[in-house]
Amino acid sequence: MPFKKFVEIGRIALLNDGPNAGKIAAIVNVIDQNRVLIDGPTSGVLRQEFPIKRLQLTPIAVKFPFNAPTRIVRKELEANKVNETWESSTWSKRMAVKAKRAGLTDLDRFKLRKAKSARNKILAKALNSKKRTLRKAGKL
């Protein structure tokens, strides 16, 4: 399987560090082998230089010219519906679930454990009754 997520102009990246952690931004320019210029007008990320080591490249990419101004970046991101694509991705959904789980209180975790236990009892009961009927019929 060939490598597909290159550091390139127009690549959408997830920021891992700083006040904008968890937001997405587009790479506008590659400054050197360690830093890039990013801009995320639709997600609230200001145009800034950012270390590549603190980025996670996504499979989403858009086309705009080298060093494009923020208005052109915004227009391309909205035209390609990047925010909707990101929100519908499993990566984004998994991040939301992790954040929700991390925000649970002790009582919430207790309630969740009890609900899972009740669900598993219902499933086990249904499965055992199915097995019992199959055994009586001689098919198991």
PDB file of C-alpha atoms in Angstrom:
ATOM      1  CA  MET A   1       0.000   0.000   0.000  1.00  0.00           C
ATOM      2  CA  PRO A   2       1.697   3.242  -1.090  1.00  0.00           C
ATOM      3  CA  PHE A   3       2.036   6.242   1.195  1.00  0.00           C
ATOM      4  CA  LYS A   4      -0.706   8.785   0.510  1.00  0.00           C
ATOM      5  CA  LYS A   5      -0.548  11.503   3.180  1.00  0.00           C
ATOM      6  CA  PHE A   6       2.229  13.878   2.157  1.00  0.00           C
ATOM      7  CA  VAL A   7       3.099  17.257   3.658  1.00  0.00           C
ATOM      8  CA  GLU A   8       1.839  19.378   0.769  1.00  0.00           C
ATOM      9  CA  ILE A   9       0.060  22.644   0.127  1.00  0.00           C
ATOM     10  CA  GLY A  10      -3.654  22.078   0.612  1.00  0.00           C
ATOM     11  CA  ARG A  11      -3.323  19.056   2.916  1.00  0.00           C
ATOM     12  CA  ILE A  12      -5.684  19.222   5.884  1.00  0.00           C
ATOM     13  CA  ALA A  13      -3.968  18.490   9.197  1.00  0.00           C
ATOM     14  CA  LEU A  14      -5.140  17.927  12.756  1.00  0.00           C
ATOM     15  CA  LEU A  15      -3.340  20.062  15.338  1.00  0.00           C
ATOM     16  CA  ASN A  16      -2.068  18.128  18.360  1.00  0.00           C
ATOM     17  CA  ASP A  17      -0.638  20.878  20.532  1.00  0.00           C
ATOM     18  CA  GLY A  18      -1.363  24.331  21.873  1.00  0.00           C
ATOM     19  CA  PRO A  19      -4.634  26.215  22.276  1.00  0.00           C
ATOM     20  CA  ASN A  20      -5.928  24.870  18.946  1.00  0.00           C
ATOM     21  CA  ALA A  21      -5.398  21.189  19.778  1.00  0.00           C
ATOM     22  CA  GLY A  22      -8.072  19.026  18.172  1.00  0.00           C
ATOM     23  CA  LYS A  23      -8.876  21.527  15.401  1.00  0.00           C
ATOM     24  CA  ILE A  24      -8.137  21.133  11.706  1.00  0.00           C
ATOM     25  CA  ALA A  25      -6.209  23.509   9.453  1.00  0.00           C
ATOM     26  CA  ALA A  26      -4.880  23.553   5.899  1.00  0.00           C
ATOM     27  CA  ILE A  27      -1.179  23.663   5.063  1.00  0.00           C
ATOM     28  CA  VAL A  28      -0.573  26.860   3.078  1.00  0.00           C
ATOM     29  CA  ASN A  29       3.217  26.790   2.741  1.00  0.00           C
ATOM     30  CA  VAL A  30       6.114  24.542   3.705  1.00  0.00           C
ATOM     31  CA  ILE A  31       8.678  26.767   5.446  1.00  0.00           C
ATOM     32  CA  ASP A  32      11.377  24.135   5.939  1.00  0.00           C
ATOM     33  CA  GLN A  33      11.626  20.447   6.795  1.00  0.00           C
ATOM     34  CA  ASN A  34      10.379  21.080  10.341  1.00  0.00           C
ATOM     35  CA  ARG A  35       7.753  23.832  10.022  1.00  0.00           C
ATOM     36  CA  VAL A  36       4.734  24.675   7.893  1.00  0.00           C
ATOM     37  CA  LEU A  37       2.435  27.681   7.566  1.00  0.00           C
ATOM     38  CA  ILE A  38      -1.140  26.683   8.414  1.00  0.00           C
ATOM     39  CA  ASP A  39      -4.483  28.445   8.173  1.00  0.00           C
ATOM     40  CA  GLY A  40      -7.872  27.259   9.399  1.00  0.00           C
ATOM     41  CA  PRO A  41     -10.395  30.007   8.772  1.00  0.00           C
ATOM     42  CA  THR A  42     -13.397  27.671   9.008  1.00  0.00           C
ATOM     43  CA  SER A  43     -12.290  26.021  12.272  1.00  0.00           C
ATOM     44  CA  GLY A  44     -11.017  29.130  14.069  1.00  0.00           C
ATOM     45  CA  VAL A  45      -7.287  28.509  13.655  1.00  0.00           C
ATOM     46  CA  LEU A  46      -5.332  31.680  12.894  1.00  0.00           C
ATOM     47  CA  ARG A  47      -2.667  31.729  10.168  1.00  0.00           C
ATOM     48  CA  GLN A  48       0.597  30.737  11.868  1.00  0.00           C
ATOM     49  CA  GLU A  49       3.720  28.661  11.544  1.00  0.00           C
ATOM     50  CA  PHE A  50       3.412  25.245  13.149  1.00  0.00           C
ATOM     51  CA  PRO A  51       5.895  22.391  13.710  1.00  0.00           C
ATOM     52  CA  ILE A  52       5.270  19.341  11.519  1.00  0.00           C
ATOM     53  CA  LYS A  53       5.950  17.034  14.475  1.00  0.00           C
ATOM     54  CA  ARG A  54       2.835  18.416  16.191  1.00  0.00           C
ATOM     55  CA  LEU A  55       0.547  17.828  13.197  1.00  0.00           C
ATOM     56  CA  GLN A  56      -1.342  14.740  12.140  1.00  0.00           C
ATOM     57  CA  LEU A  57      -1.959  14.667   8.411  1.00  0.00           C
ATOM     58  CA  THR A  58      -5.435  13.640   7.310  1.00  0.00           C
ATOM     59  CA  PRO A  59      -6.368  12.022   3.990  1.00  0.00           C
ATOM     60  CA  ILE A  60      -8.328  15.181   3.081  1.00  0.00           C
ATOM     61  CA  ALA A  61      -6.655  17.611   0.660  1.00  0.00           C
ATOM     62  CA  VAL A  62      -7.850  20.658  -1.293  1.00  0.00           C
ATOM     63  CA  LYS A  63      -6.321  22.632  -4.151  1.00  0.00           C
ATOM     64  CA  PHE A  64      -5.273  26.254  -3.733  1.00  0.00           C
ATOM     65  CA  PRO A  65      -2.175  28.194  -4.795  1.00  0.00           C
ATOM     66  CA  PHE A  66       1.083  28.464  -2.875  1.00  0.00           C
ATOM     67  CA  ASN A  67       0.876  31.094  -0.072  1.00  0.00           C
ATOM     68  CA  ALA A  68      -2.816  31.723  -0.756  1.00  0.00           C
ATOM     69  CA  PRO A  69      -4.472  34.425   1.355  1.00  0.00           C
ATOM     70  CA  THR A  70      -7.001  33.460   4.025  1.00  0.00           C
ATOM     71  CA  ARG A  71     -10.017  34.457   1.900  1.00  0.00           C
ATOM     72  CA  ILE A  72      -9.014  32.008  -0.864  1.00  0.00           C
ATOM     73  CA  VAL A  73      -8.281  29.245   1.659  1.00  0.00           C
ATOM     74  CA  ARG A  74     -11.716  29.824   3.254  1.00  0.00           C
ATOM     75  CA  LYS A  75     -13.423  29.756  -0.155  1.00  0.00           C
ATOM     76  CA  GLU A  76     -11.755  26.449  -1.106  1.00  0.00           C
ATOM     77  CA  LEU A  77     -12.443  24.823   2.268  1.00  0.00           C
ATOM     78  CA  GLU A  78     -16.123  25.771   2.055  1.00  0.00           C
ATOM     79  CA  ALA A  79     -16.402  24.732  -1.603  1.00  0.00           C
ATOM     80  CA  ASN A  80     -14.958  21.285  -0.855  1.00  0.00           C
ATOM     81  CA  LYS A  81     -17.031  20.944   2.359  1.00  0.00           C
ATOM     82  CA  VAL A  82     -13.956  20.044   4.396  1.00  0.00           C
ATOM     83  CA  ASN A  83     -15.633  20.573   7.789  1.00  0.00           C
ATOM     84  CA  GLU A  84     -18.518  18.251   6.861  1.00  0.00           C
ATOM     85  CA  THR A  85     -16.077  15.650   5.519  1.00  0.00           C
ATOM     86  CA  TRP A  86     -14.032  15.846   8.716  1.00  0.00           C
ATOM     87  CA  GLU A  87     -17.087  15.646  11.000  1.00  0.00           C
ATOM     88  CA  SER A  88     -18.334  12.553   9.155  1.00  0.00           C
ATOM     89  CA  SER A  89     -14.961  10.771   9.356  1.00  0.00           C
ATOM     90  CA  THR A  90     -14.488   7.925  11.837  1.00  0.00           C
ATOM     91  CA  TRP A  91     -11.356   9.672  13.164  1.00  0.00           C
ATOM     92  CA  SER A  92     -13.386  12.713  14.241  1.00  0.00           C
ATOM     93  CA  LYS A  93     -16.178  10.571  15.682  1.00  0.00           C
ATOM     94  CA  ARG A  94     -13.677   8.514  17.676  1.00  0.00           C
ATOM     95  CA  MET A  95     -12.129  11.720  19.080  1.00  0.00           C
ATOM     96  CA  ALA A  96     -15.590  12.934  20.147  1.00  0.00           C
ATOM     97  CA  VAL A  97     -16.340   9.617  21.883  1.00  0.00           C
ATOM     98  CA  LYS A  98     -12.982   9.721  23.705  1.00  0.00           C
ATOM     99  CA  ALA A  99     -13.628  13.290  24.859  1.00  0.00           C
ATOM    100  CA  LYS A 100     -17.104  12.371  26.067  1.00  0.00           C
ATOM    101  CA  ARG A 101     -15.788   9.315  27.904  1.00  0.00           C
ATOM    102  CA  ALA A 102     -12.999  11.355  29.517  1.00  0.00           C
ATOM    103  CA  GLY A 103     -15.593  13.829  30.786  1.00  0.00           C
ATOM    104  CA  LEU A 104     -17.653  11.241  32.650  1.00  0.00           C
ATOM    105  CA  THR A 105     -18.037  11.613  36.399  1.00  0.00           C
ATOM    106  CA  ASP A 106     -17.728   8.758  38.851  1.00  0.00           C
ATOM    107  CA  LEU A 107     -21.512   8.369  38.996  1.00  0.00           C
ATOM    108  CA  ASP A 108     -21.741   8.384  35.174  1.00  0.00           C
ATOM    109  CA  ARG A 109     -19.141   5.615  34.951  1.00  0.00           C
ATOM    110  CA  PHE A 110     -21.083   3.606  37.554  1.00  0.00           C
ATOM    111  CA  LYS A 111     -24.362   4.058  35.629  1.00  0.00           C
ATOM    112  CA  LEU A 112     -22.637   3.042  32.390  1.00  0.00           C
ATOM    113  CA  ARG A 113     -21.231  -0.101  33.998  1.00  0.00           C
ATOM    114  CA  LYS A 114     -24.659  -1.071  35.354  1.00  0.00           C
ATOM    115  CA  ALA A 115     -26.339  -0.414  31.986  1.00  0.00           C
ATOM    116  CA  LYS A 116     -23.772  -2.562  30.174  1.00  0.00           C
ATOM    117  CA  SER A 117     -24.260  -5.323  32.734  1.00  0.00           C
ATOM    118  CA  ALA A 118     -28.051  -5.221  32.259  1.00  0.00           C
ATOM    119  CA  ARG A 119     -27.663  -5.277  28.467  1.00  0.00           C
ATOM    120  CA  ASN A 120     -25.318  -8.266  28.635  1.00  0.00           C
ATOM    121  CA  LYS A 121     -27.739 -10.163  30.888  1.00  0.00           C
ATOM    122  CA  ILE A 122     -30.572  -9.603  28.380  1.00  0.00           C
ATOM    123  CA  LEU A 123     -28.365 -10.766  25.492  1.00  0.00           C
ATOM    124  CA  ALA A 124     -27.149 -13.835  27.404  1.00  0.00           C
ATOM    125  CA  LYS A 125     -30.717 -14.774  28.319  1.00  0.00           C
ATOM    126  CA  ALA A 126     -31.876 -14.496  24.688  1.00  0.00           C
ATOM    127  CA  LEU A 127     -28.868 -16.452  23.433  1.00  0.00           C
ATOM    128  CA  ASN A 128     -29.317 -19.219  26.014  1.00  0.00           C
ATOM    129  CA  SER A 129     -33.004 -19.627  25.185  1.00  0.00           C
ATOM    130  CA  LYS A 130     -32.086 -19.889  21.480  1.00  0.00           C
ATOM    131  CA  LYS A 131     -29.430 -22.506  22.286  1.00  0.00           C
ATOM    132  CA  ARG A 132     -31.882 -24.434  24.448  1.00  0.00           C
ATOM    133  CA  THR A 133     -34.447 -24.657  21.623  1.00  0.00           C
ATOM    134  CA  LEU A 134     -31.751 -25.788  19.190  1.00  0.00           C
ATOM    135  CA  ARG A 135     -30.545 -28.456  21.623  1.00  0.00           C
ATOM    136  CA  LYS A 136     -34.066 -29.798  22.068  1.00  0.00           C
ATOM    137  CA  ALA A 137     -34.462 -29.903  18.299  1.00  0.00           C
ATOM    138  CA  GLY A 138     -31.165 -31.825  18.076  1.00  0.00           C
ATOM    139  CA  LYS A 139     -29.447 -29.296  15.831  1.00  0.00           C
ATOM    140  CA  LEU A 140     -26.762 -28.269  18.291  1.00  0.00           C
TER     141      LEU A 140
END
